[in-house]
Amino acid sequence: MDALKTVKTTARPIRRSTLHHSAVAELRAMILDGELPPGVRVPEVQLCEQLGISRTPLREALRVLSSEGLVELRPHRGAIVAPVDPNEIAAIFEVMDALERLAGTLACKNGLDTEFAKLDRMHDQLVAQHEAGERAAYFLTNRQIHAQIVAMARNPALEATYGGFATKILRARSLANYDAGRWQESVDEHEVFMTALRRRDAEEFGALLADHSRRTAVAVIQALQPVRAP
Amino acid sequence: MDALKTVKTTARPIRRSTLHHSAVAELRAMILDGELPPGVRVPEVQLCEQLGISRTPLREALRVLSSEGLVELRPHRGAIVAPVDPNEIAAIFEVMDALERLAGTLACKNGLDTEFAKLDRMHDQLVAQHEAGERAAYFLTNRQIHAQIVAMARNPALEATYGGFATKILRARSLANYDAGRWQESVDEHEVFMTALRRRDAEEFGALLADHSRRTAVAVIQALQPVRAP
DNA sequence: CCGTGCCAAATTGTATACAAAATAATGATC
DNA sequence: GATCATTATTTTGTATACAATTTGGCACGG
């Protein structure tokens, strides 16, 4: 048929050849891993030789991360890794609840059968990892499940916004000692909203997801308090 | 009057001394005003002499606008003003509906009495401008009303996200010939949700705002179609 | 006449050099 | 001895120069 065009824009074959692009990825990872803790100044030259690049691409990367909210730029005074403000996290979760609800509703409506099946498998894996006490693996699967739900919503704007908030929340989580008691609760909630998902009950699924998000918020923020007791 | 300072700090006394910061503002305005239409290539050197700056701050500005979604960066192939894709706008509105609902609900809960009164005054102004047929002024007031509602929600994350989407929607609106018949309808909807607001009925107000957003979406997307008829 | 390969021009990506501002460090004065 | 002013150092902001990649054109061969 149309074998004319082999162009095949395969979504993103774009090679990340540019240094500032890799620098963004690298710095973001460093911030998320806690290698660059919140509040620390980020001397440009030092990071330059650490990453083996020049100041130009590094500065471009810092500007991007700034507009993502991961670093703060003070004119003529250098950049600092954005501090994790519990109030800001609370605000983010407030929006996140709404996004989760929307994602759940849309996912029910727009998801493919294969995707629903995949979610089921991921959920089984999640439960298994919980029972096995594999904390790190559990968190990864958990994130993947929510990412999958968002992907099934078929809404790029939602996906991007969700991803940005998820990044910040992830950083807050890694800083706070997540309450162990919340773990079982969280798994239970997963169990419940999965039943709604299997019924393809869009409204209910969305509502349960929002609820799950809200409870997670409470736990995370509570775990965050000791760090910044007033 | 206040002839002392025309600075007009608006919550941010930070002097925009850096060139790349002003470049971001300048370019964003140029894109929103349609001076840089969607899809056009953006030769760096040309813009440089046009803005009277060097390539370094300009490139930093382009990276920021890229992460805002206003320009697209193709590695080694230059930057283009992001095209306005009706599908993307539809997706954005889908999220926007949820944000409007959230904003409305929170505004009812967290708004101050003086702010509610201010909204009332703005609404009166809106109606007057509609009756006077002052289209441009009406649109401005309309935006200000929604911005005020969002501000009353007391949620910076919501405000930032809302603002980003509003920018893109604004650009889509300016491109499309907004349907005249929708005007009266829109005013009527404002009238309705203002009554819910005066009752401080958070849920109802949020629902009506979301509804208003959804109807606006339909009108804007419809007006956008002729541009990209297949 | 059309396709392929190579070369040249233009444009982007990166590095470095210079200018301006902020922080520190020092010394003078009270 | 402490505080303020002034200077020196460091760090950021900007400009320019150089390297790498893409794009358009041209010649050559089919």
Short mmCIF file of C-alpha atoms (C1' of nucleotides) in Angstrom, two decimals:
data_model
loop_
_atom_site.label_atom_id
_atom_site.label_comp_id
_atom_site.label_asym_id
_atom_site.label_seq_id
_atom_site.Cartn_x
_atom_site.Cartn_y
_atom_site.Cartn_z
CA MET A 1 0.00 0.00 0.00
CA ASP A 2 1.53 3.27 0.93
CA ALA A 3 5.03 1.94 0.93
CA LEU A 4 6.00 5.27 -0.51
CA LYS A 5 6.94 6.78 2.76
CA THR A 6 9.32 4.87 4.94
CA VAL A 7 9.58 7.94 7.05
CA LYS A 8 7.97 6.22 9.98
CA THR A 9 8.09 8.85 12.66
CA THR A 10 8.16 6.11 15.31
CA ALA A 11 7.04 8.44 18.01
CA ARG A 12 10.53 9.47 19.05
CA PRO A 13 13.59 8.21 17.26
CA ILE A 14 15.11 11.57 18.01
CA ARG A 15 18.56 11.05 19.24
CA ARG A 16 19.19 12.98 22.38
CA SER A 17 22.49 14.05 20.96
CA THR A 18 22.37 17.52 22.45
CA LEU A 19 24.29 17.98 25.65
CA HIS A 20 21.80 20.24 27.33
CA HIS A 21 19.12 17.64 26.84
CA SER A 22 21.18 14.93 28.48
CA ALA A 23 22.13 17.44 31.13
CA VAL A 24 18.47 17.98 31.96
CA ALA A 25 17.95 14.25 32.31
CA GLU A 26 21.09 13.85 34.35
CA LEU A 27 20.35 16.70 36.72
CA ARG A 28 16.76 15.65 37.16
CA ALA A 29 17.91 12.19 38.11
CA MET A 30 20.46 13.62 40.53
CA ILE A 31 17.79 15.73 42.19
CA LEU A 32 15.30 12.89 42.40
CA ASP A 33 17.89 10.49 43.78
CA GLY A 34 18.69 12.98 46.49
CA GLU A 35 22.22 13.33 45.25
CA LEU A 36 21.45 17.02 45.07
CA PRO A 37 19.44 17.62 48.23
CA PRO A 38 16.90 20.45 48.43
CA GLY A 39 18.27 23.86 49.21
CA VAL A 40 21.86 23.32 48.16
CA ARG A 41 23.48 25.86 45.94
CA VAL A 42 24.41 24.62 42.53
CA PRO A 43 27.72 26.12 41.48
CA GLU A 44 27.81 26.04 37.72
CA VAL A 45 31.48 25.41 37.17
CA GLN A 46 31.59 22.56 39.64
CA LEU A 47 28.68 20.78 37.98
CA CYS A 48 30.28 21.46 34.63
CA GLU A 49 33.41 19.50 35.30
CA GLN A 50 31.37 16.88 37.11
CA LEU A 51 29.25 16.35 34.02
CA GLY A 52 32.10 17.00 31.65
CA ILE A 53 30.30 19.74 29.76
CA SER A 54 30.60 23.47 29.34
CA ARG A 55 28.58 26.12 31.10
CA THR A 56 26.38 26.91 28.12
CA PRO A 57 24.44 23.63 27.92
CA LEU A 58 24.39 23.38 31.69
CA ARG A 59 22.78 26.78 32.05
CA GLU A 60 20.19 25.88 29.45
CA ALA A 61 19.42 22.75 31.43
CA LEU A 62 19.05 24.76 34.63
CA ARG A 63 16.54 27.04 32.97
CA VAL A 64 14.45 24.08 31.88
CA LEU A 65 14.54 22.52 35.34
CA SER A 66 13.61 25.88 36.77
CA SER A 67 10.46 26.09 34.70
CA GLU A 68 9.71 22.54 35.84
CA GLY A 69 10.02 23.73 39.41
CA LEU A 70 12.90 21.49 40.41
CA VAL A 71 15.39 24.31 40.85
CA GLU A 72 15.04 27.94 41.82
CA LEU A 73 16.93 30.63 39.96
CA ARG A 74 17.88 33.75 41.86
CA PRO A 75 19.19 36.39 39.47
CA HIS A 76 22.90 36.96 39.91
CA ARG A 77 22.83 34.79 43.00
CA GLY A 78 23.01 31.30 41.60
CA ALA A 79 20.61 28.39 41.47
CA ILE A 80 19.47 26.19 44.32
CA VAL A 81 17.68 22.88 44.28
CA ALA A 82 14.07 23.71 45.02
CA PRO A 83 13.23 23.06 48.67
CA VAL A 84 10.40 20.66 49.39
CA ASP A 85 7.73 22.72 51.07
CA PRO A 86 5.03 20.60 52.77
CA ASN A 87 2.49 23.27 51.91
CA GLU A 88 3.43 23.07 48.28
CA ILE A 89 3.21 19.27 48.35
CA ALA A 90 -0.22 19.55 49.94
CA ALA A 91 -1.31 21.92 47.21
CA ILE A 92 0.04 19.59 44.54
CA PHE A 93 -1.84 16.67 46.01
CA GLU A 94 -5.02 18.71 46.00
CA VAL A 95 -4.66 19.06 42.25
CA MET A 96 -3.43 15.52 41.92
CA ASP A 97 -6.65 14.18 43.43
CA ALA A 98 -8.62 15.85 40.68
CA LEU A 99 -6.23 14.56 38.03
CA GLU A 100 -6.45 11.01 39.37
CA ARG A 101 -10.21 11.16 39.23
CA LEU A 102 -10.13 12.43 35.68
CA ALA A 103 -7.56 9.85 34.66
CA GLY A 104 -9.60 7.03 36.16
CA THR A 105 -12.80 8.11 34.49
CA LEU A 106 -11.18 8.55 31.09
CA ALA A 107 -9.18 5.34 31.37
CA CYS A 108 -12.36 3.36 31.86
CA LYS A 109 -13.84 4.95 28.79
CA ASN A 110 -10.85 4.90 26.48
CA GLY A 111 -8.74 1.97 27.63
CA LEU A 112 -8.28 -1.06 25.40
CA ASP A 113 -9.11 -4.55 26.61
CA THR A 114 -5.47 -5.54 26.39
CA GLU A 115 -4.62 -2.62 28.62
CA PHE A 116 -7.19 -3.56 31.21
CA ALA A 117 -5.73 -7.04 31.20
CA LYS A 118 -2.27 -5.64 31.59
CA LEU A 119 -3.41 -3.60 34.57
CA ASP A 120 -4.75 -6.76 36.14
CA ARG A 121 -1.40 -8.45 35.75
CA MET A 122 0.41 -5.46 37.19
CA HIS A 123 -1.94 -5.46 40.14
CA ASP A 124 -1.22 -9.15 40.81
CA GLN A 125 2.44 -8.34 40.71
CA LEU A 126 1.90 -5.48 43.13
CA VAL A 127 0.13 -7.71 45.63
CA ALA A 128 2.85 -10.32 45.33
CA GLN A 129 5.55 -7.75 45.95
CA HIS A 130 3.69 -6.48 48.98
CA GLU A 131 3.43 -9.97 50.43
CA ALA A 132 7.08 -10.57 49.72
CA GLY A 133 7.95 -7.33 51.45
CA GLU A 134 9.83 -6.05 48.43
CA ARG A 135 9.44 -2.40 49.17
CA ALA A 136 11.40 -0.84 46.33
CA ALA A 137 9.92 -3.13 43.70
CA TYR A 138 6.46 -2.44 45.08
CA PHE A 139 6.86 1.31 44.75
CA LEU A 140 8.06 0.93 41.20
CA THR A 141 5.11 -1.26 40.24
CA ASN A 142 2.78 1.14 42.01
CA ARG A 143 4.07 4.03 39.95
CA GLN A 144 3.82 1.98 36.78
CA ILE A 145 0.20 1.11 37.50
CA HIS A 146 -0.78 4.72 37.94
CA ALA A 147 1.21 5.70 34.88
CA GLN A 148 -0.59 3.01 32.92
CA ILE A 149 -3.98 4.30 34.05
CA VAL A 150 -3.02 7.80 32.99
CA ALA A 151 -1.80 6.51 29.65
CA MET A 152 -5.14 4.78 29.09
CA ALA A 153 -6.90 8.11 29.51
CA ARG A 154 -5.55 9.05 26.06
CA ASN A 155 -4.87 12.64 27.01
CA PRO A 156 -1.34 13.96 26.47
CA ALA A 157 -1.98 17.16 28.42
CA LEU A 158 -3.17 15.14 31.39
CA GLU A 159 -0.22 12.81 31.08
CA ALA A 160 2.31 15.63 31.04
CA THR A 161 0.77 17.50 33.95
CA TYR A 162 0.38 14.33 35.94
CA GLY A 163 3.98 13.40 35.26
CA GLY A 164 5.26 16.73 36.48
CA PHE A 165 3.39 16.51 39.73
CA ALA A 166 4.31 12.86 40.18
CA THR A 167 7.96 13.84 39.94
CA LYS A 168 7.65 16.35 42.74
CA ILE A 169 5.64 13.99 44.89
CA LEU A 170 8.20 11.27 44.32
CA ARG A 171 10.90 13.56 45.61
CA ALA A 172 8.85 14.39 48.70
CA ARG A 173 8.30 10.69 49.31
CA SER A 174 11.94 9.86 49.06
CA LEU A 175 12.73 12.54 51.62
CA ALA A 176 10.10 11.50 54.12
CA ASN A 177 10.15 8.22 55.94
CA TYR A 178 7.03 6.75 54.52
CA ASP A 179 4.81 5.34 57.22
CA ALA A 180 4.89 1.54 57.20
CA GLY A 181 1.32 1.18 58.42
CA ARG A 182 0.09 2.97 55.35
CA TRP A 183 1.42 0.19 53.15
CA GLN A 184 -1.25 -2.37 53.92
CA GLU A 185 -3.92 0.29 53.65
CA SER A 186 -2.66 1.33 50.26
CA VAL A 187 -2.73 -2.22 48.94
CA ASP A 188 -6.28 -2.61 50.20
CA GLU A 189 -7.32 0.53 48.35
CA HIS A 190 -5.73 -0.82 45.21
CA GLU A 191 -7.73 -3.99 45.66
CA VAL A 192 -10.93 -2.01 45.93
CA PHE A 193 -10.50 0.32 43.00
CA MET A 194 -9.43 -2.59 40.83
CA THR A 195 -12.84 -4.16 41.31
CA ALA A 196 -14.44 -0.95 40.13
CA LEU A 197 -12.08 -0.97 37.17
CA ARG A 198 -13.04 -4.51 36.24
CA ARG A 199 -16.67 -3.42 36.21
CA ARG A 200 -15.64 -0.53 33.94
CA ASP A 201 -17.44 1.76 36.36
CA ALA A 202 -15.81 5.00 35.26
CA GLU A 203 -17.25 7.35 37.87
CA GLU A 204 -16.70 4.97 40.74
CA PHE A 205 -13.19 4.12 39.61
CA GLY A 206 -12.31 7.79 39.32
CA ALA A 207 -13.76 8.54 42.73
CA LEU A 208 -11.84 5.70 44.33
CA LEU A 209 -8.62 6.80 42.68
CA ALA A 210 -9.12 10.33 43.94
CA ASP A 211 -9.76 8.96 47.40
CA HIS A 212 -6.66 6.82 47.23
CA SER A 213 -4.66 9.88 46.22
CA ARG A 214 -6.09 11.92 49.07
CA ARG A 215 -5.18 9.28 51.64
CA THR A 216 -1.72 9.00 50.20
CA ALA A 217 -1.42 12.75 50.52
CA VAL A 218 -2.25 12.65 54.20
CA ALA A 219 0.35 9.97 54.82
CA VAL A 220 3.08 11.67 52.84
CA ILE A 221 2.50 15.08 54.34
CA GLN A 222 2.37 13.66 57.82
CA ALA A 223 5.65 11.85 57.20
CA LEU A 224 7.04 15.13 55.93
CA GLN A 225 6.25 17.15 59.03
CA PRO A 226 9.13 16.03 61.31
CA VAL A 227 11.56 17.38 58.77
CA ARG A 228 10.19 20.87 59.10
CA ALA A 229 8.69 21.13 62.52
CA PRO A 230 7.90 24.80 63.20
CA MET B 1 -1.51 59.69 41.52
CA ASP B 2 1.30 57.38 42.43
CA ALA B 3 3.88 59.04 40.29
CA LEU B 4 6.55 57.71 42.57
CA LYS B 5 7.03 54.30 41.11
CA THR B 6 5.62 53.09 37.89
CA VAL B 7 7.36 49.82 38.60
CA LYS B 8 4.16 47.94 39.35
CA THR B 9 5.67 45.02 41.21
CA THR B 10 2.60 42.75 41.20
CA ALA B 11 3.68 40.29 43.86
CA ARG B 12 7.19 39.92 42.44
CA PRO B 13 9.56 42.72 43.23
CA ILE B 14 12.29 40.68 41.60
CA ARG B 15 13.85 42.86 39.01
CA ARG B 16 13.86 41.12 35.70
CA SER B 17 17.37 42.29 35.15
CA THR B 18 18.41 39.25 33.18
CA LEU B 19 18.03 39.38 29.46
CA HIS B 20 16.85 35.84 29.02
CA HIS B 21 14.04 36.49 31.44
CA SER B 22 12.81 39.48 29.46
CA ALA B 23 13.36 37.48 26.30
CA VAL B 24 10.99 34.81 27.58
CA ALA B 25 8.35 37.42 28.33
CA GLU B 26 8.89 39.14 25.00
CA LEU B 27 8.74 35.95 22.94
CA ARG B 28 5.74 34.66 24.83
CA ALA B 29 3.91 37.89 24.10
CA MET B 30 4.92 37.74 20.45
CA ILE B 31 3.58 34.21 20.17
CA LEU B 32 0.34 35.00 21.96
CA ASP B 33 -0.22 38.12 19.87
CA GLY B 34 0.16 36.05 16.77
CA GLU B 35 3.18 38.04 15.70
CA LEU B 36 4.93 34.69 15.57
CA PRO B 37 2.29 32.42 14.04
CA PRO B 38 2.24 28.69 14.73
CA GLY B 39 4.57 26.59 12.65
CA VAL B 40 7.02 29.27 11.59
CA ARG B 41 10.68 28.58 11.96
CA VAL B 42 12.46 30.80 14.42
CA PRO B 43 15.91 31.68 13.11
CA GLU B 44 18.00 32.54 16.12
CA VAL B 45 20.17 35.25 14.62
CA GLN B 46 17.22 37.09 13.14
CA LEU B 47 15.39 37.17 16.47
CA CYS B 48 18.61 38.21 18.15
CA GLU B 49 19.00 41.42 16.23
CA GLN B 50 15.27 41.98 16.43
CA LEU B 51 15.42 41.82 20.22
CA GLY B 52 18.84 43.40 20.40
CA ILE B 53 20.36 40.57 22.39
CA SER B 54 22.89 37.85 21.82
CA ARG B 55 22.18 34.24 21.01
CA THR B 56 23.00 32.95 24.49
CA PRO B 57 20.06 34.51 26.37
CA LEU B 58 17.79 33.92 23.41
CA ARG B 59 18.55 30.23 23.36
CA GLU B 60 17.93 30.00 27.09
CA ALA B 61 14.58 31.64 26.53
CA LEU B 62 13.71 29.21 23.76
CA ARG B 63 14.42 26.28 26.06
CA VAL B 64 12.07 27.67 28.69
CA LEU B 65 9.31 28.28 26.16
CA SER B 66 9.87 24.79 24.86
CA SER B 67 9.23 23.26 28.25
CA GLU B 68 6.12 25.43 28.45
CA GLY B 69 4.99 23.94 25.18
CA LEU B 70 4.90 27.17 23.20
CA VAL B 71 7.77 26.25 20.90
CA GLU B 72 9.10 22.97 19.61
CA LEU B 73 12.80 22.27 19.52
CA ARG B 74 14.09 19.96 16.84
CA PRO B 75 17.73 19.09 17.52
CA HIS B 76 20.02 20.64 14.94
CA ARG B 77 17.00 21.68 12.94
CA GLY B 78 15.92 24.84 14.64
CA ALA B 79 12.91 25.83 16.68
CA ILE B 80 9.36 26.36 15.46
CA VAL B 81 6.42 28.01 17.15
CA ALA B 82 4.31 25.13 18.40
CA PRO B 83 1.41 24.46 16.06
CA VAL B 84 -2.07 24.65 17.54
CA ASP B 85 -3.45 21.16 17.26
CA PRO B 86 -7.23 20.97 17.80
CA ASN B 87 -6.76 17.58 19.38
CA GLU B 88 -4.28 19.00 21.83
CA ILE B 89 -6.63 21.86 22.65
CA ALA B 90 -9.44 19.37 23.21
CA ALA B 91 -7.21 17.41 25.55
CA ILE B 92 -6.24 20.55 27.40
CA PHE B 93 -9.86 21.53 27.86
CA GLU B 94 -10.62 18.08 29.22
CA VAL B 95 -8.11 18.75 31.99
CA MET B 96 -9.20 22.35 32.27
CA ASP B 97 -12.76 21.29 33.11
CA ALA B 98 -11.47 19.36 36.10
CA LEU B 99 -9.29 22.28 37.16
CA GLU B 100 -12.19 24.72 36.91
CA ARG B 101 -14.31 22.49 39.09
CA LEU B 102 -11.55 22.21 41.65
CA ALA B 103 -10.91 25.94 41.56
CA GLY B 104 -14.58 26.73 42.04
CA THR B 105 -14.96 24.37 44.95
CA LEU B 106 -11.86 25.61 46.72
CA ALA B 107 -12.62 29.25 46.00
CA CYS B 108 -15.96 28.92 47.77
CA LYS B 109 -14.23 27.42 50.76
CA ASN B 110 -11.17 29.62 50.97
CA GLY B 111 -12.21 32.95 49.45
CA LEU B 112 -12.43 36.06 51.60
CA ASP B 113 -15.58 38.14 51.79
CA THR B 114 -13.84 41.05 50.13
CA GLU B 115 -12.90 38.75 47.26
CA PHE B 116 -16.45 37.54 46.81
CA ALA B 117 -17.53 41.15 46.67
CA LYS B 118 -14.83 41.92 44.16
CA LEU B 119 -16.04 39.05 41.99
CA ASP B 120 -19.51 40.50 42.09
CA ARG B 121 -18.23 43.84 40.89
CA MET B 122 -16.23 42.20 38.13
CA HIS B 123 -19.28 40.28 37.06
CA ASP B 124 -21.33 43.47 36.84
CA GLN B 125 -18.59 44.95 34.72
CA LEU B 126 -18.64 41.88 32.50
CA VAL B 127 -22.37 42.14 31.90
CA ALA B 128 -22.05 45.84 31.17
CA GLN B 129 -19.30 45.22 28.65
CA HIS B 130 -21.38 42.55 26.99
CA GLU B 131 -24.34 44.89 26.65
CA ALA B 132 -22.07 47.60 25.32
CA GLY B 133 -20.66 45.17 22.79
CA GLU B 134 -17.12 45.83 23.93
CA ARG B 135 -15.70 42.55 22.82
CA ALA B 136 -12.05 42.99 23.71
CA ALA B 137 -12.78 44.48 27.11
CA TYR B 138 -15.24 41.68 27.79
CA PHE B 139 -12.69 38.99 27.08
CA LEU B 140 -10.20 40.66 29.36
CA THR B 141 -12.68 40.92 32.21
CA ASN B 142 -13.71 37.35 31.61
CA ARG B 143 -10.14 36.17 31.97
CA GLN B 144 -9.70 38.28 35.07
CA ILE B 145 -12.78 36.77 36.68
CA HIS B 146 -11.57 33.25 36.16
CA ALA B 147 -8.10 34.20 37.32
CA GLN B 148 -9.65 35.72 40.45
CA ILE B 149 -11.57 32.52 41.16
CA VAL B 150 -8.41 30.49 40.77
CA ALA B 151 -6.54 32.87 43.06
CA MET B 152 -9.25 32.46 45.70
CA ALA B 153 -8.62 28.72 45.69
CA ARG B 154 -5.35 29.44 47.53
CA ASN B 155 -3.44 26.78 45.68
CA PRO B 156 -0.24 27.84 43.88
CA ALA B 157 0.11 24.54 42.04
CA LEU B 158 -3.42 24.88 40.69
CA GLU B 159 -2.78 28.48 39.78
CA ALA B 160 0.38 27.68 37.86
CA THR B 161 -1.10 24.74 36.00
CA TYR B 162 -4.26 26.65 35.22
CA GLY B 163 -2.24 29.57 33.96
CA GLY B 164 -0.23 27.40 31.60
CA PHE B 165 -3.30 25.89 30.05
CA ALA B 166 -5.08 29.22 29.90
CA THR B 167 -2.19 30.57 27.86
CA LYS B 168 -2.49 27.84 25.28
CA ILE B 169 -6.24 28.15 25.13
CA LEU B 170 -5.92 31.88 24.70
CA ARG B 171 -3.70 31.34 21.70
CA ALA B 172 -6.19 28.92 20.19
CA ARG B 173 -8.98 31.42 20.73
CA SER B 174 -7.09 34.22 19.07
CA LEU B 175 -6.53 32.03 16.04
CA ALA B 176 -10.09 30.86 15.71
CA ASN B 177 -12.95 33.14 14.86
CA TYR B 178 -14.90 32.81 18.03
CA ASP B 179 -18.56 32.16 17.36
CA ALA B 180 -20.65 35.24 18.08
CA GLY B 181 -23.70 33.25 19.13
CA ARG B 182 -21.72 31.73 21.96
CA TRP B 183 -21.29 35.15 23.56
CA GLN B 184 -24.80 35.49 24.94
CA GLU B 185 -24.73 31.90 26.10
CA SER B 186 -21.48 32.46 27.93
CA VAL B 187 -22.82 35.50 29.74
CA ASP B 188 -25.87 33.54 30.78
CA GLU B 189 -23.69 30.81 32.22
CA HIS B 190 -21.75 33.41 34.14
CA GLU B 191 -25.02 34.71 35.53
CA VAL B 192 -25.97 31.23 36.68
CA PHE B 193 -22.76 30.22 38.37
CA MET B 194 -22.57 33.58 40.10
CA THR B 195 -25.79 32.78 41.91
CA ALA B 196 -24.26 29.53 43.12
CA LEU B 197 -21.21 31.48 44.20
CA ARG B 198 -23.30 33.94 46.19
CA ARG B 199 -24.86 31.01 48.01
CA ARG B 200 -21.32 29.75 48.70
CA ASP B 201 -22.44 26.42 47.28
CA ALA B 202 -18.99 24.99 46.63
CA GLU B 203 -19.99 21.77 44.87
CA GLU B 204 -22.61 23.43 42.71
CA PHE B 205 -20.34 26.32 41.84
CA GLY B 206 -17.56 23.95 40.85
CA ALA B 207 -19.90 21.86 38.76
CA LEU B 208 -21.25 24.90 36.95
CA LEU B 209 -17.76 26.19 36.27
CA ALA B 210 -16.74 22.84 34.83
CA ASP B 211 -19.84 22.89 32.69
CA HIS B 212 -19.08 26.39 31.51
CA SER B 213 -15.57 25.29 30.61
CA ARG B 214 -16.86 22.29 28.70
CA ARG B 215 -19.23 24.40 26.65
CA THR B 216 -16.51 26.89 25.93
CA ALA B 217 -14.36 24.00 24.77
CA VAL B 218 -16.97 22.89 22.28
CA ALA B 219 -17.27 26.38 20.87
CA VAL B 220 -13.54 26.98 20.60
CA ILE B 221 -12.78 23.62 19.04
CA GLN B 222 -15.61 24.02 16.59
CA ALA B 223 -14.33 27.44 15.63
CA LEU B 224 -10.91 25.90 15.22
CA GLN B 225 -11.98 23.26 12.71
CA PRO B 226 -12.19 25.42 9.54
CA VAL B 227 -8.52 26.19 9.95
CA ARG B 228 -7.60 22.57 9.57
CA ALA B 229 -10.27 21.07 7.39
CA PRO B 230 -9.11 17.67 6.13
"C1'" DC C 1 14.62 12.51 -17.38
"C1'" DC C 2 15.29 10.89 -12.71
"C1'" DG C 3 17.96 9.17 -8.90
"C1'" DT C 4 22.33 9.05 -6.21
"C1'" DG C 5 26.32 10.84 -4.16
"C1'" DC C 6 29.14 14.53 -2.96
"C1'" DC C 7 30.17 19.29 -1.96
"C1'" DA C 8 29.05 24.02 -0.15
"C1'" DA C 9 26.36 27.20 2.52
"C1'" DA C 10 23.75 28.11 6.38
"C1'" DT C 11 22.23 27.14 10.98
"C1'" DT C 12 22.46 25.06 15.25
"C1'" DG C 13 25.31 23.24 19.32
"C1'" DT C 14 29.21 24.04 22.30
"C1'" DA C 15 33.16 26.21 24.30
"C1'" DT C 16 35.58 30.07 25.84
"C1'" DA C 17 36.41 34.90 26.85
"C1'" DC C 18 34.85 39.08 28.79
"C1'" DA C 19 31.58 42.16 31.68
"C1'" DA C 20 28.69 42.87 35.65
"C1'" DA C 21 27.02 41.82 39.99
"C1'" DA C 22 27.16 39.77 44.57
"C1'" DT C 23 29.74 37.91 48.36
"C1'" DA C 24 33.89 37.91 51.16
"C1'" DA C 25 37.56 40.03 53.17
"C1'" DT C 26 40.24 43.69 54.76
"C1'" DG C 27 41.19 47.87 56.92
"C1'" DA C 28 39.98 52.23 58.86
"C1'" DT C 29 37.41 54.85 62.13
"C1'" DC C 30 34.69 55.53 66.24
"C1'" DG D 1 36.51 45.74 70.15
"C1'" DA D 2 32.76 46.61 66.92
"C1'" DT D 3 30.83 48.65 62.86
"C1'" DC D 4 30.97 50.55 58.49
"C1'" DA D 5 33.18 51.52 54.14
"C1'" DT D 6 35.99 49.99 50.53
"C1'" DT D 7 38.28 46.66 47.88
"C1'" DA D 8 39.24 41.92 46.20
"C1'" DT D 9 37.49 37.56 44.85
"C1'" DT D 10 34.22 34.68 43.25
"C1'" DT D 11 30.21 33.69 40.57
"C1'" DT D 12 26.83 34.71 37.42
"C1'" DG D 13 25.27 36.99 32.89
"C1'" DT D 14 26.36 37.96 28.12
"C1'" DA D 15 28.84 38.04 23.87
"C1'" DT D 16 31.58 36.00 20.48
"C1'" DA D 17 34.26 32.44 18.24
"C1'" DC D 18 34.59 27.74 16.81
"C1'" DA D 19 32.82 22.91 15.78
"C1'" DA D 20 29.27 19.85 14.19
"C1'" DT D 21 25.15 18.81 11.73
"C1'" DT D 22 21.64 19.61 8.45
"C1'" DT D 23 20.00 21.30 4.02
"C1'" DG D 24 20.18 22.75 -0.65
"C1'" DG D 25 22.42 22.47 -4.92
"C1'" DC D 26 25.18 20.42 -8.45
"C1'" DA D 27 27.44 17.08 -11.12
"C1'" DC D 28 27.56 12.50 -12.47
"C1'" DG D 29 25.68 8.15 -13.81
"C1'" DG D 30 21.68 5.29 -14.80
#
